[in-house]
Coordinates of C-alpha atoms in Angstrom, one line a residue:
M13 CA -52.8 132.9 8.0
T14 CA -50.4 135.4 5.6
R15 CA -51.0 136.4 2.7
I16 CA -49.1 137.7 -0.6
W17 CA -49.9 140.4 -3.2
F18 CA -47.0 138.6 -5.7
V19 CA -45.5 140.0 -8.9
A20 CA -42.9 137.8 -10.0
A21 CA -39.8 140.8 -11.4
S22 CA -39.7 141.7 -7.1
L23 CA -38.1 138.3 -5.7
L24 CA -35.1 138.5 -8.4
L25 CA -33.3 140.6 -5.7
L26 CA -34.2 141.5 -1.8
A27 CA -32.5 144.7 -0.5
L28 CA -29.7 143.4 2.0
A29 CA -29.9 146.5 4.2
G30 CA -31.9 145.5 7.4
C31 CA -31.7 141.8 6.4
G32 CA -29.2 140.5 9.2
G33 CA -28.7 137.7 12.4
G34 CA -26.3 136.0 14.0
G35 CA -23.9 137.4 16.3
G36 CA -20.8 138.5 15.6
P37 CA -17.3 136.7 16.5
S38 CA -15.3 138.7 19.1
T39 CA -11.5 139.5 19.5
S40 CA -9.2 139.2 21.8
T41 CA -6.8 142.1 21.1
T42 CA -8.5 145.8 22.4
N43 CA -9.2 149.2 20.2
V44 CA -9.1 146.9 16.8
L45 CA -11.4 148.8 14.3
T46 CA -14.6 145.8 13.0
G47 CA -16.6 146.1 10.1
S48 CA -19.5 143.7 8.9
I49 CA -20.0 141.4 6.0
E50 CA -23.0 140.5 4.0
G51 CA -23.5 138.2 1.7
R52 CA -26.3 135.4 -0.5
L53 CA -25.6 131.5 0.6
V54 CA -27.0 129.6 -2.3
T55 CA -27.2 125.7 -1.7
E56 CA -26.1 123.9 -5.4
S57 CA -29.5 122.3 -5.7
S58 CA -31.5 125.3 -5.2
A59 CA -28.9 127.1 -7.5
T60 CA -29.9 124.5 -10.2
S61 CA -33.4 125.2 -9.8
K62 CA -33.4 129.0 -9.8
S63 CA -33.9 128.7 -6.1
R64 CA -32.0 131.2 -3.3
Q65 CA -33.2 129.1 -0.3
A66 CA -30.7 128.3 1.9
N67 CA -29.2 125.7 3.7
I68 CA -29.7 126.9 8.2
R69 CA -27.3 123.8 9.1
F70 CA -24.1 126.3 7.9
R71 CA -21.9 127.7 9.7
A72 CA -19.9 130.7 10.1
R73 CA -15.7 130.4 10.8
V74 CA -13.8 133.8 10.4
H75 CA -10.4 131.8 10.9
G76 CA -7.6 133.9 12.6
L77 CA -9.9 135.6 15.3
E78 CA -8.3 133.8 19.1
T79 CA -12.0 133.5 21.0
Q80 CA -15.2 132.9 19.1
N81 CA -14.1 132.3 15.0
T82 CA -17.2 129.1 14.5
F83 CA -20.2 130.1 15.5
A84 CA -24.1 129.6 13.9
L85 CA -24.8 131.2 10.9
Q86 CA -28.2 132.6 10.9
I87 CA -29.5 132.9 7.7
R88 CA -33.3 134.0 6.5
A89 CA -35.2 132.1 4.4
N90 CA -34.6 134.2 1.3
G91 CA -30.3 133.1 1.8
Y92 CA -29.6 136.2 3.4
F93 CA -27.1 136.3 6.1
R94 CA -24.8 138.9 8.1
I95 CA -21.6 139.0 10.5
D96 CA -20.5 141.3 13.1
N97 CA -17.9 142.3 14.8
V98 CA -15.4 141.5 12.2
P99 CA -11.8 142.8 12.5
A100 CA -11.1 145.6 9.4
G101 CA -8.7 143.9 6.8
E102 CA -8.9 141.4 4.6
Q103 CA -10.0 138.5 6.0
T104 CA -10.1 134.8 5.5
I105 CA -14.1 133.7 6.0
T106 CA -15.6 130.5 5.6
V107 CA -19.0 129.3 5.3
E108 CA -19.5 125.9 6.2
D109 CA -21.1 122.6 6.9
P110 CA -19.7 120.0 8.8
Q111 CA -22.6 116.9 8.0
T112 CA -22.6 117.0 4.2
M113 CA -18.6 118.8 4.2
Q114 CA -19.5 121.6 1.9
G115 CA -18.2 124.6 2.0
A116 CA -17.1 128.1 0.5
V117 CA -13.6 131.3 0.9
V118 CA -14.1 133.7 1.1
V119 CA -11.3 136.6 1.9
A120 CA -13.4 139.8 2.2
F121 CA -11.2 143.3 2.7
V122 CA -13.4 144.1 5.4
R123 CA -13.6 148.3 5.6
P124 CA -14.0 149.2 9.4
G125 CA -17.3 150.7 11.1
Q126 CA -19.3 150.1 7.4
V127 CA -20.4 146.5 5.9
T128 CA -18.8 144.7 3.2
Y129 CA -20.9 143.0 0.9
V130 CA -19.5 139.7 -0.3
G131 CA -22.4 138.8 -3.5
E132 CA -23.7 134.8 -3.9
I133 CA -22.1 132.3 -2.0
Q134 CA -22.3 129.2 -3.7
P135 CA -21.1 126.0 -1.3
T136 CA -19.3 122.9 -3.4
P137 CA -17.7 120.4 -1.8
L138 CA -14.3 120.3 1.1
G139 CA -12.4 117.9 2.5
K140 CA -10.8 117.5 6.4
I141 CA -8.1 117.5 8.6
S142 CA -8.7 116.8 12.0
G143 CA -7.1 115.3 15.0
I144 CA -4.8 115.6 18.8
V145 CA -3.0 117.7 20.0
S146 CA -0.8 116.6 22.7
E147 CA 1.8 117.2 24.7
V148 CA 4.8 114.7 24.2
D149 CA 8.3 113.4 26.5
E150 CA 12.4 113.4 24.4
N151 CA 10.7 110.3 23.2
G152 CA 7.7 111.8 21.8
N153 CA 5.2 109.4 24.7
R154 CA 2.1 111.3 24.8
I155 CA 1.7 113.0 28.2
K156 CA -2.0 115.4 28.1
P157 CA -3.8 117.0 25.2
I158 CA -2.9 120.2 24.2
P159 CA -6.5 122.4 24.6
R160 CA -6.6 126.0 23.2
A161 CA -3.5 125.4 20.6
R162 CA -3.8 127.2 17.6
I163 CA -3.4 125.0 13.6
V164 CA -2.6 127.1 10.7
A165 CA -3.3 125.2 7.1
R166 CA -2.0 128.1 4.6
P167 CA -2.0 125.9 0.6
I168 CA 1.5 125.5 -1.0
E169 CA 2.2 124.1 -4.8
G170 CA 4.7 121.5 -2.9
E171 CA 7.5 121.5 -0.9
Q172 CA 9.8 124.1 -2.7
D173 CA 7.4 126.2 -1.9
T174 CA 9.5 129.7 0.3
L175 CA 8.1 130.7 3.6
Q176 CA 7.9 133.7 1.9
D177 CA 5.1 133.1 -0.6
L178 CA 2.6 131.7 2.1
P179 CA 1.4 135.6 3.3
S180 CA -0.4 136.1 0.0
R181 CA -2.2 133.0 -0.1
P182 CA -5.8 132.3 2.5
L183 CA -5.0 131.3 5.5
F184 CA -7.1 128.6 7.7
A185 CA -6.9 128.2 11.1
A186 CA -8.9 126.8 14.2
F187 CA -8.0 126.2 18.1
S188 CA -7.9 122.8 19.8
D189 CA -10.9 121.9 22.7
A190 CA -10.2 121.1 26.1
N191 CA -9.1 117.2 24.7
G192 CA -6.8 119.3 22.1
S193 CA -9.0 117.9 19.4
Y194 CA -9.8 120.1 16.1
E195 CA -10.9 119.8 12.3
L196 CA -10.4 122.2 9.6
L197 CA -13.2 122.5 6.8
L198 CA -10.1 122.8 3.6
P199 CA -10.6 122.9 -0.4
E200 CA -9.1 120.1 -2.3
G201 CA -5.1 120.4 -2.0
K202 CA -2.0 119.9 -0.1
Y203 CA -1.6 122.2 2.9
L204 CA 1.2 123.5 4.9
V205 CA 0.1 123.3 9.1
E206 CA 1.7 125.0 11.6
V207 CA 1.1 123.9 14.8
S208 CA 1.9 126.6 18.0
H209 CA 0.7 126.3 21.6
P210 CA 2.7 129.6 24.3
D211 CA 3.9 126.8 26.4
Y212 CA 5.1 124.9 23.9
E213 CA 7.9 124.4 21.1
P214 CA 5.7 124.8 17.4
S215 CA 5.1 122.1 15.1
A216 CA 4.4 122.6 11.7
E217 CA 3.3 119.0 8.5
T218 CA 2.6 118.6 5.1
V219 CA -1.0 117.1 4.6
T220 CA -2.9 116.5 1.0
V221 CA -6.6 117.3 1.3
Q222 CA -9.0 115.8 -0.7
V223 CA -13.2 116.6 -1.1
L224 CA -15.3 114.4 1.3
Q225 CA -12.3 112.8 3.4
T226 CA -10.9 113.2 6.4
T227 CA -7.0 112.7 6.8
A228 CA -6.0 112.4 10.2
L229 CA -2.8 114.6 10.9
D230 CA -1.9 114.2 14.8
F231 CA 0.8 116.8 16.8
G232 CA 2.4 115.5 19.0
L233 CA 4.8 119.7 21.3
I234 CA 7.6 119.7 23.1
R235 CA 7.6 121.8 26.6
R236 CA 9.3 124.5 25.1
Q237 CA 12.5 125.7 27.3
D238 CA 13.7 129.1 29.6
T239 CA 13.1 130.9 26.6
G240 CA 12.2 134.7 25.2
V241 CA 8.9 135.1 23.9
V242 CA 8.7 138.4 21.0
Y243 CA 4.7 139.6 20.8
G244 CA 3.1 142.4 19.2
T245 CA 0.6 143.3 16.2
V246 CA 1.2 143.9 12.4
T247 CA -0.8 146.6 10.8
A248 CA -1.1 148.3 7.9
V249 CA -2.2 152.2 6.6
V250 CA -5.2 152.3 3.9
N251 CA -7.6 155.2 3.4
D252 CA -5.5 157.3 6.0
Q253 CA -7.0 154.2 8.1
T254 CA -5.3 152.4 10.9
V255 CA -6.5 148.5 9.9
P256 CA -4.8 144.9 11.5
V257 CA -3.2 142.9 9.4
A258 CA -4.0 139.1 9.5
G259 CA -1.9 137.2 7.6
A260 CA 0.8 138.6 7.6
L261 CA 4.5 136.6 7.9
V262 CA 6.5 137.6 11.2
A263 CA 9.9 136.0 11.1
L264 CA 12.6 136.3 13.2
I265 CA 16.2 136.6 11.5
P266 CA 19.4 135.5 13.6
K267 CA 22.4 138.2 13.4
D268 CA 25.1 135.4 15.1
L269 CA 24.8 131.7 14.3
P270 CA 26.2 129.2 16.3
A271 CA 28.6 126.9 14.7
P272 CA 27.3 125.7 11.6
I273 CA 25.1 121.1 11.8
V274 CA 27.0 118.7 10.4
G275 CA 28.5 121.7 8.3
E276 CA 25.9 123.5 7.0
T277 CA 24.2 127.5 8.2
P278 CA 20.7 127.2 8.0
P279 CA 18.5 129.4 5.9
S280 CA 17.3 132.7 6.4
P281 CA 13.1 131.9 7.4
P282 CA 11.9 133.7 4.8
E283 CA 13.9 132.3 2.1
M284 CA 12.9 128.2 3.8
T285 CA 11.5 126.5 1.5
V286 CA 8.9 124.7 3.5
G287 CA 10.0 121.2 3.1
Q288 CA 13.1 122.4 5.3
I289 CA 10.1 124.2 7.6
V290 CA 9.1 120.8 8.3
S291 CA 12.7 118.8 8.3
A292 CA 13.8 121.5 10.8
M293 CA 10.8 121.5 12.8
Q294 CA 10.6 118.1 13.2
K295 CA 14.4 115.8 13.6
G296 CA 17.9 116.6 14.0
K297 CA 20.4 116.5 10.9
G298 CA 21.1 113.7 9.6
K299 CA 19.3 111.1 11.6
N300 CA 15.8 109.2 11.4
H301 CA 12.6 110.7 12.5
R302 CA 9.1 110.5 13.0
P303 CA 6.5 113.3 11.6
N304 CA 3.7 112.9 13.7
P305 CA 4.7 111.9 17.3
G306 CA 1.5 110.0 18.1
V307 CA 0.6 108.8 15.5
G308 CA 3.5 105.7 14.5
S309 CA 4.5 102.8 16.6
P310 CA 4.9 104.1 20.5
N311 CA 9.1 102.2 19.9
D312 CA 9.5 105.8 17.2
S313 CA 11.4 108.3 18.3
I314 CA 11.5 112.0 18.1
I315 CA 15.0 114.0 17.3
I316 CA 14.2 117.5 18.7
P317 CA 16.9 119.7 16.5
P318 CA 18.6 122.7 18.0
I319 CA 16.8 125.8 18.9
W320 CA 19.2 128.0 17.0
W321 CA 18.9 125.5 13.2
R322 CA 14.5 125.3 14.4
P323 CA 12.8 128.2 12.0
L324 CA 11.9 131.4 14.1
F325 CA 8.7 132.4 12.6
T326 CA 4.0 133.2 13.0
F327 CA 1.4 134.2 11.3
T328 CA -0.8 137.1 12.6
N329 CA -4.3 136.5 13.8
A330 CA -7.4 138.2 12.7
D331 CA -6.4 140.9 14.6
G332 CA -3.1 141.7 13.1
S333 CA -1.7 140.1 16.4
Y334 CA 1.2 137.9 17.2
E335 CA 3.0 136.0 19.6
L336 CA 6.3 134.2 19.0
T337 CA 7.8 131.1 21.4
G338 CA 10.6 129.8 22.3
V339 CA 13.0 132.2 20.9
P340 CA 17.1 131.8 22.2
E341 CA 18.3 134.5 23.5
G342 CA 20.1 136.7 20.9
E343 CA 20.0 140.0 19.0
Y344 CA 17.0 139.7 15.8
T345 CA 15.8 141.2 12.8
A346 CA 12.5 141.1 12.7
I347 CA 10.4 140.8 9.4
A348 CA 7.1 141.6 9.0
F349 CA 5.6 140.9 5.5
K350 CA 1.8 140.5 3.5
S351 CA 2.1 141.1 -1.0
G352 CA 0.0 143.9 -2.0
L353 CA 1.2 145.7 1.8
G354 CA 5.2 145.2 1.6
K355 CA 7.3 144.6 4.3
D356 CA 8.3 146.5 7.7
R357 CA 11.4 145.9 9.8
K358 CA 12.4 146.3 13.4
E359 CA 16.2 145.2 15.5
V360 CA 15.6 143.1 18.5
S361 CA 16.8 141.9 21.4
V362 CA 16.2 138.8 23.3
K363 CA 16.8 137.4 27.1
P364 CA 15.0 134.4 28.8
S365 CA 12.1 134.8 29.1
E366 CA 12.1 137.7 28.4
R367 CA 9.1 139.3 26.6
V368 CA 10.1 141.6 23.9
R369 CA 7.6 143.7 22.3
V370 CA 7.6 144.5 18.4
D371 CA 5.4 146.2 16.2
F372 CA 5.0 146.4 12.9
V373 CA 2.6 148.8 10.5
L374 CA 2.7 148.7 6.3
Q375 CA 1.9 150.4 3.7
A376 CA -0.9 149.2 1.3
K377 CA -0.2 148.8 -2.0
F378 CA -4.1 148.9 -3.4
G379 CA -6.0 149.6 -6.8
I380 CA -9.0 151.4 -7.2
V381 CA -12.0 150.1 -8.7
K382 CA -13.9 153.6 -9.0
G383 CA -17.6 154.8 -11.2
I384 CA -21.2 155.5 -11.6
V385 CA -24.8 153.8 -11.6
T386 CA -27.4 155.2 -14.4
D387 CA -30.4 154.3 -15.8
A388 CA -30.0 153.0 -19.0
E389 CA -33.2 154.8 -20.0
T390 CA -32.6 158.4 -18.3
G391 CA -29.4 158.4 -17.5
K392 CA -30.2 160.1 -14.4
P393 CA -28.1 157.6 -11.2
I394 CA -29.5 155.1 -8.8
E395 CA -28.7 155.1 -5.7
G396 CA -28.6 152.2 -3.5
V397 CA -26.8 149.6 -6.6
M398 CA -25.1 146.9 -4.4
V399 CA -22.1 146.6 -6.1
V400 CA -19.3 143.6 -6.0
A401 CA -16.1 142.8 -7.0
V402 CA -15.1 138.6 -7.7
C403 CA -12.0 137.2 -8.2
W404 CA -11.9 136.1 -12.0
G405 CA -12.2 132.1 -11.4
D406 CA -14.1 132.0 -7.7
P407 CA -15.4 129.3 -7.6
W408 CA -18.6 129.9 -5.6
F409 CA -19.6 132.1 -7.4
I410 CA -22.4 131.6 -9.2
W411 CA -20.8 132.1 -13.7
D412 CA -24.4 130.3 -14.9
G413 CA -26.4 132.5 -16.4
W414 CA -24.2 135.4 -17.7
K415 CA -24.6 136.2 -20.9
A416 CA -23.5 139.1 -23.6
Y417 CA -26.6 139.9 -25.6
D418 CA -25.5 140.7 -30.0
D419 CA -28.4 143.9 -30.0
R420 CA -26.5 145.9 -26.8
P421 CA -23.2 148.1 -27.5
I422 CA -20.4 146.2 -26.8
G423 CA -17.1 148.3 -26.6
D424 CA -13.7 147.2 -25.7
R425 CA -14.7 146.1 -22.1
P426 CA -17.7 143.7 -23.0
I427 CA -21.2 143.8 -21.0
W428 CA -22.4 141.1 -19.8
V429 CA -26.0 140.4 -17.9
R430 CA -27.8 138.2 -16.0
P431 CA -31.4 138.3 -16.9
M432 CA -32.9 136.2 -14.7
P433 CA -35.8 135.1 -14.9
F434 CA -38.0 136.3 -17.7
A435 CA -35.7 134.6 -21.1
H436 CA -38.9 134.8 -23.0
Q437 CA -38.1 138.9 -23.2
H438 CA -34.9 138.5 -26.0
K439 CA -37.0 135.2 -27.5
G440 CA -35.3 135.3 -30.5
K441 CA -32.6 137.7 -30.1
G442 CA -28.6 135.4 -30.9
Y443 CA -26.5 136.1 -27.3
R444 CA -23.1 135.2 -26.8
P445 CA -22.9 133.4 -23.2
M446 CA -20.1 134.5 -20.7
P447 CA -16.2 132.4 -21.4
T448 CA -16.5 130.8 -17.8
P449 CA -13.3 131.6 -16.1
L450 CA -11.0 129.2 -15.1
P451 CA -11.1 128.3 -11.2
L452 CA -8.5 129.5 -9.3
P453 CA -6.2 127.1 -7.4
I454 CA -6.2 127.0 -3.2
I455 CA -2.6 129.0 -3.7
K456 CA -4.9 132.7 -5.3
P457 CA -7.5 134.3 -2.5
P458 CA -10.6 133.9 -3.8
V459 CA -11.5 137.9 -2.6
R460 CA -13.9 139.2 -2.9
A461 CA -15.5 143.4 -1.9
G462 CA -18.6 145.0 -1.9
T463 CA -20.7 148.4 -1.3
F464 CA -23.4 150.4 -1.8
T465 CA -23.9 153.7 -4.5
D466 CA -24.7 156.9 -3.0
A467 CA -27.8 159.4 -3.2
E468 CA -25.0 160.4 -6.7
G469 CA -24.5 157.3 -8.7
N470 CA -20.8 156.9 -7.3
Y471 CA -19.0 154.2 -5.4
Q472 CA -15.7 153.0 -4.8
L473 CA -13.8 149.9 -4.6
L474 CA -10.4 148.9 -2.7
L475 CA -8.7 145.8 -4.4
P476 CA -5.5 143.6 -4.2
A477 CA -4.5 143.7 -8.0
G478 CA -5.9 141.0 -9.8
E479 CA -8.1 139.9 -12.5
Y480 CA -12.0 140.7 -11.4
F481 CA -15.3 140.7 -12.3
I482 CA -17.4 143.7 -10.8
S483 CA -21.4 143.1 -11.3
A484 CA -23.9 146.2 -9.8
F485 CA -27.2 144.9 -8.9
K486 CA -30.4 146.4 -7.9
E487 CA -33.9 145.2 -7.2
G488 CA -36.0 145.7 -10.4
Y489 CA -33.4 145.8 -13.2
E490 CA -31.1 143.6 -14.8
W491 CA -27.7 142.8 -13.1
Q492 CA -25.3 143.7 -14.9
G493 CA -20.9 142.8 -15.2
Q494 CA -17.7 143.8 -17.0
Q495 CA -14.6 142.2 -16.4
V496 CA -12.2 144.2 -14.9
T497 CA -7.7 144.4 -14.5
V498 CA -6.5 145.5 -11.3
T499 CA -2.9 147.1 -11.0
E500 CA -1.4 148.2 -7.8
G501 CA -1.5 151.9 -7.5
Q502 CA -3.8 152.5 -10.3
T503 CA -7.3 153.7 -10.3
V504 CA -9.7 152.0 -12.7
I505 CA -13.1 153.7 -14.1
V506 CA -15.9 151.2 -14.5
N507 CA -19.5 152.7 -14.8
F508 CA -22.9 150.6 -15.4
A509 CA -25.7 151.5 -17.5
L510 CA -29.1 149.4 -16.2
S511 CA -32.2 148.5 -17.6
K512 CA -35.0 148.0 -16.3
F513 CA -37.4 145.0 -15.9
Q514 CA -40.1 144.7 -18.4
T515 CA -42.2 142.7 -16.5
P516 CA -45.7 141.9 -18.3
P517 CA -48.0 143.4 -16.2
E518 CA -50.7 140.7 -17.0
L519 CA -47.6 138.5 -14.3
S520 CA -49.3 139.1 -11.5
L521 CA -50.1 136.0 -8.9
S522 CA -51.2 136.4 -5.0
V523 CA -50.1 133.7 -3.4
E524 CA -51.5 133.1 0.7
L525 CA -50.9 130.5 3.1
E526 CA -53.4 128.7 5.3
V527 CA -52.2 127.4 8.6
E528 CA -54.7 126.1 11.7
T529 CA -53.3 127.7 14.5
P530 CA -52.8 127.1 17.2
V531 CA -52.7 123.7 17.6
Q532 CA -52.6 121.4 20.1
L533 CA -49.5 118.9 21.0
G534 CA -50.0 116.4 19.0
E535 CA -52.6 117.5 16.6
T536 CA -52.9 116.9 12.6
V537 CA -51.8 120.0 11.1
T538 CA -53.0 121.1 7.7
M539 CA -51.4 123.7 5.0
T540 CA -53.0 124.9 2.4
L541 CA -50.8 127.4 -0.4
K542 CA -52.8 128.3 -2.4
V543 CA -51.8 130.4 -5.7
R544 CA -54.4 132.2 -8.0
N545 CA -54.3 134.8 -11.0
I546 CA -55.0 138.0 -10.2
G547 CA -54.5 139.3 -13.5
D548 CA -57.2 140.0 -16.5
Q549 CA -55.1 138.0 -19.2
P550 CA -53.9 134.2 -18.4
V551 CA -50.7 133.5 -16.7
T552 CA -48.5 130.3 -17.4
L553 CA -46.6 128.5 -14.7
N554 CA -43.8 126.3 -15.3
F555 CA -41.9 124.2 -13.0
T556 CA -38.7 123.6 -12.3
S557 CA -39.2 120.2 -10.8
L558 CA -41.5 118.3 -8.5
P559 CA -42.8 118.8 -6.1
E560 CA -44.6 121.9 -7.5
A561 CA -45.3 122.2 -4.4
D562 CA -43.0 121.9 -0.9
F563 CA -43.5 122.8 3.0
V564 CA -41.4 123.8 5.8
V565 CA -41.8 123.8 9.3
M566 CA -39.3 125.9 11.2
T567 CA -38.0 127.0 14.6
E568 CA -37.7 131.0 14.8
N569 CA -34.2 131.6 14.0
Y570 CA -35.3 129.9 10.6
E571 CA -33.9 126.0 11.5
E572 CA -34.9 123.4 9.6
V573 CA -37.7 120.7 11.4
W574 CA -39.8 119.5 8.6
R575 CA -39.4 119.3 5.7
W576 CA -42.3 117.6 3.7
S577 CA -40.1 116.5 1.2
H578 CA -38.3 114.7 3.0
G579 CA -37.5 111.5 2.2
K580 CA -39.8 111.5 -1.0
S581 CA -38.3 110.3 -4.2
F582 CA -39.8 112.0 -7.7
I583 CA -39.1 111.5 -10.8
T584 CA -36.6 113.8 -12.2
I585 CA -38.8 115.5 -15.3
V586 CA -39.6 118.7 -15.4
P587 CA -43.6 118.6 -14.8
D588 CA -45.8 120.5 -17.6
P589 CA -46.5 123.9 -16.7
I590 CA -50.4 125.0 -15.9
E591 CA -52.3 128.1 -17.3
L592 CA -54.1 129.9 -15.0
P593 CA -56.8 132.2 -16.4
P594 CA -58.0 135.7 -15.3
G595 CA -59.8 134.6 -11.6
G596 CA -58.3 130.5 -12.5
E597 CA -56.7 130.0 -8.8
K598 CA -54.1 125.9 -7.5
S599 CA -53.9 125.2 -4.2
Y600 CA -51.7 122.3 -3.1
I601 CA -53.2 120.9 0.3
V602 CA -50.5 118.7 3.0
E603 CA -50.7 117.2 6.4
W604 CA -48.5 117.2 9.5
D605 CA -48.4 115.0 11.9
Q606 CA -45.8 117.1 14.2
K607 CA -42.9 114.6 14.2
D608 CA -39.4 115.9 12.9
N609 CA -37.5 114.8 9.7
D610 CA -36.5 112.3 12.2
G611 CA -39.7 110.9 13.2
N612 CA -40.1 112.7 16.6
Q613 CA -42.1 114.5 18.1
V614 CA -41.9 118.2 18.2
P615 CA -41.6 120.1 20.8
A616 CA -44.5 122.9 22.3
G617 CA -44.0 126.1 21.0
N618 CA -44.0 129.2 18.3
Y619 CA -42.6 127.7 14.6
L620 CA -42.7 129.1 11.0
V621 CA -43.8 127.2 8.0
Q622 CA -43.2 128.5 5.1
G623 CA -44.7 127.6 1.5
I624 CA -42.5 126.8 -1.9
L625 CA -43.9 126.7 -4.6
N626 CA -40.7 125.9 -7.3
T627 CA -41.9 127.7 -10.1
V628 CA -39.7 130.0 -12.6
P629 CA -38.8 132.1 -10.7
P630 CA -39.5 130.4 -6.7
I631 CA -42.4 131.8 -5.1
E632 CA -42.2 131.5 -1.1
T633 CA -44.1 132.7 2.1
E634 CA -44.3 132.8 5.9
T635 CA -46.9 131.9 8.5
S636 CA -46.8 131.3 12.4
L637 CA -47.9 128.8 13.8
Q638 CA -48.1 127.8 17.7
I639 CA -48.7 124.2 19.5
M640 CA -49.4 124.6 22.9
P641 CA -49.1 121.6 25.5
S642 CA -50.9 119.3 25.4
N643 CA -54.0 119.3 27.8
P644 CA -53.9 117.7 31.0

């Protein structure tokens, strides 16, 4: 039995430090600096009810890792998660639920050896592309599936976008499995999808993704000819540290070209449009072609263009590594480019069957946001305040609930607060709701970065140029935020003075969850959730929805096994408040037949039981349960 003495304000924010879980991804490149990412997952339904209970079906994907880039995400009952061993630098990360096609995208600048905090994340519906990557002959006939092919999707506005536009946008990547199959969950929009493998000529296609729909996109690759390979790394110097650059464009520009094809000289790869890239990779000039080998009629044929006309480009992996295969013999200018990091050039000579290493070093051109966080009443600095920056309009950030109260001083830069959950503290005082930003288009990366204040209340964030919402929060204080413009090479000072929550002292409850344990396999399990007013004044319990209380059985890894409300229908009206006098108590009792949500008997073992009171704010507590094997 677990007993919790609960003061309502204490549930507003739990410290991220020390909460984590989940193994981390690894990279194929040695000696790559890494860091960690922490955040809090908020499902759409729980956000509506102001609950922060996370859905445990979500997984994380660090895009561009060559080894394990998708893994089960260990999420605590309060929604916090942690991802370790993420390569330093700017990384595209998705938190996604493949079953419901829900997910969120974060572009985080990971600091070497440190934890980067990305704040609250609210998933929304996504779409999916999936297909098979196969080896094909020159007639387009499938020969065999290709495992470990690399599929990279970059959002585009249209086929007139140029190749050099793409590195400033989020990078989504996956690898085909042993059967050549792959899938990618993506936000709605248009994408250039590039497929590559060291033993094959690359291919590319454009695709439109719609929410909650799966678009089939197969690829057929031709065995590469006896050509050279250019490989290496792209790094950047950031605050005197060298970090890998993920998603950078690496391209080769030939110095001497053969005779033009049908009177046309191919453009330099960076200036090529998306339409030209797809055309060059799929067909010869002026001839019929089939864009997706293996998809159309079996009698269709694929016509391969001369290798000197095809664009030679790729994007770097999460660890900054790259490999360009199928490079014809010749002299080239090699370039590496990424927005905010500049461009580097190298001269390279390639011979047949030769592997040439070319490394690039870029220079960061970011802005800095820094400041001090103090107590509004005492003026003293506050240590351990979490400060998080999100792009203005980030569609996966929770914008509701932020307001500016008229009794607070508003200067040139408005100060927004999120005073949940005690709105009655400001009863009778006017407020201005925060302007809801327009969601970022998919071509704009939803950059996030976060850190803690030091003992002197100081913090500093390194950010690409753009519009941001900087928020500061700590347990026991109101959340506070400001809208800020960041420019390259400039430092913006953003200070915060946080006000403490004025929680009524009489608003004190004890929450007690009782579960008989151990029990035998197949026995009925009785669960009791007791709520008692331990103060000397009446307390009113306001509920967000039915049921007033819920019960969840989970594995020790917080994977949901059974939920009392699963499959039940409830009326949508908000239940009446319940007033508990001093010493008053309310109990909720349910029985569990040891069947999971699908009606199957659970195995013997150790479990966690969670009791949830759907009040404002929600109250959650948990205890352990042991199910013993049946007696022989």
